[in-house]
Coordinates of C-alpha atoms and ligand atoms in Angstrom, one line a residue:
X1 CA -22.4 0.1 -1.6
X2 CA -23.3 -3.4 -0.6
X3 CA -23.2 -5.9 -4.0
X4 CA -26.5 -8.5 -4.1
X5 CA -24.8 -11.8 -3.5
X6 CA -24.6 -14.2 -6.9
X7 CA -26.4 -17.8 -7.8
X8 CA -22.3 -18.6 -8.1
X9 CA -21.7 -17.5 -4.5
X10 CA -25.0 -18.7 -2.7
X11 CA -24.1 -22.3 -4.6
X12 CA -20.5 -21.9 -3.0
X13 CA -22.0 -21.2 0.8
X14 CA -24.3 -23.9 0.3
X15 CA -21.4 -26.4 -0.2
X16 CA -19.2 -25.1 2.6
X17 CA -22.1 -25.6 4.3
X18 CA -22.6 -28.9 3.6
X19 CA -19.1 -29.9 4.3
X20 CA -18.7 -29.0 7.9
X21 CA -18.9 -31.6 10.1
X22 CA -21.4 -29.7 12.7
X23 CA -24.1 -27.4 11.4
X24 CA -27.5 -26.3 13.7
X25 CA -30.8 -26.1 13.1
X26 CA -30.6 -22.4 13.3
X27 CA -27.8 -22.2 10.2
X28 CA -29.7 -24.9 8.3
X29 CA -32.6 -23.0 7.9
X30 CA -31.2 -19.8 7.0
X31 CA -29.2 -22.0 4.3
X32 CA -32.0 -23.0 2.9
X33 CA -33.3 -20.2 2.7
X34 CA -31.1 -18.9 1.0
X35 CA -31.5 -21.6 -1.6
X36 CA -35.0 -21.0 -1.8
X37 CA -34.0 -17.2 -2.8
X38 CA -31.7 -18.9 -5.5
X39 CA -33.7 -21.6 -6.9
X40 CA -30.9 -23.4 -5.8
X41 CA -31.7 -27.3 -5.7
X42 CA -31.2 -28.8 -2.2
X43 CA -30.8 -32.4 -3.2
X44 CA -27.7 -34.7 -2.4
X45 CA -27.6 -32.3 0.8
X46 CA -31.1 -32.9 1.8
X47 CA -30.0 -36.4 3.5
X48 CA -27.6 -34.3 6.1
X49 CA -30.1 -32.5 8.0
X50 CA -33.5 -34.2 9.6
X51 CA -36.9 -32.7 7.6
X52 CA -38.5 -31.8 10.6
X53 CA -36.3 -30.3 13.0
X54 CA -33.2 -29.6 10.4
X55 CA -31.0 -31.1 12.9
X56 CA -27.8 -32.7 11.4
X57 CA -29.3 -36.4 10.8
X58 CA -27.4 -39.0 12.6
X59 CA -29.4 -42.3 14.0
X60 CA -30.4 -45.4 13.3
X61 CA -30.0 -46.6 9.4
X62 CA -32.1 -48.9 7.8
X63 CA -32.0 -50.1 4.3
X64 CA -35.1 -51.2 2.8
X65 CA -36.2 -52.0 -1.2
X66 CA -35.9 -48.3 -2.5
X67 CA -35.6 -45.9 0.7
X68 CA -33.0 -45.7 3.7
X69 CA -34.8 -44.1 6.4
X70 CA -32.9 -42.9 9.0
X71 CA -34.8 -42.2 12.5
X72 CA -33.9 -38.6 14.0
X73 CA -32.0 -38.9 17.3
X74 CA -33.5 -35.4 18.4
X75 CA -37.1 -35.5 17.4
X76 CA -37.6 -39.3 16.9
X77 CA -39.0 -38.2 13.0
X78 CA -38.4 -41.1 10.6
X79 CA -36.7 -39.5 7.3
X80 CA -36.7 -41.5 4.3
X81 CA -34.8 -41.1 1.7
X82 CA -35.0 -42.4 -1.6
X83 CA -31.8 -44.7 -2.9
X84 CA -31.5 -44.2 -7.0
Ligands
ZN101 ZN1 -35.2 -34.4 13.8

């Protein structure tokens, strides 16, 4: 018998994830997915993949007031993310 996976153990995958260097669209959503099944708070790994085409981020940075937004190198979508 196959044991349910744990909020522990989704938590785990989530920061392995996170820590690879290279990730696809295709493995970030099912990640999040499997956050959403968890409740399991996205946040600080939010800024690593793009919002609209959950690419791994990488472009152009720019710093403003209270958001860096970074432009997607792949879909050209503008993702802002808030600096605390
Ligand atoms: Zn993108």
């Amino acid at each position: 018998m196959k044991t349910k996976p744990t909020k522990k153990e989704a938590e785990n995958n989530i920061e392995k994830f996170f820590s690879r260097k290279e990730f696809s669209a295709k493995e970030v959503r099912k990640i999040k997915r499997l956050a959403m099944k968890f409740n399991i708070k996205l946040g600080k790994y939010r800024r690593e993949f793009c919002k609209k085409c959950l690419d791994k981020l990488r472009g152009k940075n720019k710093v403003s007031k209270n958001y860096k937004t970074v432009k997607c190198e792949r879909c050209r979508f503008v993702n802002r993310i808030k600096i605390s």
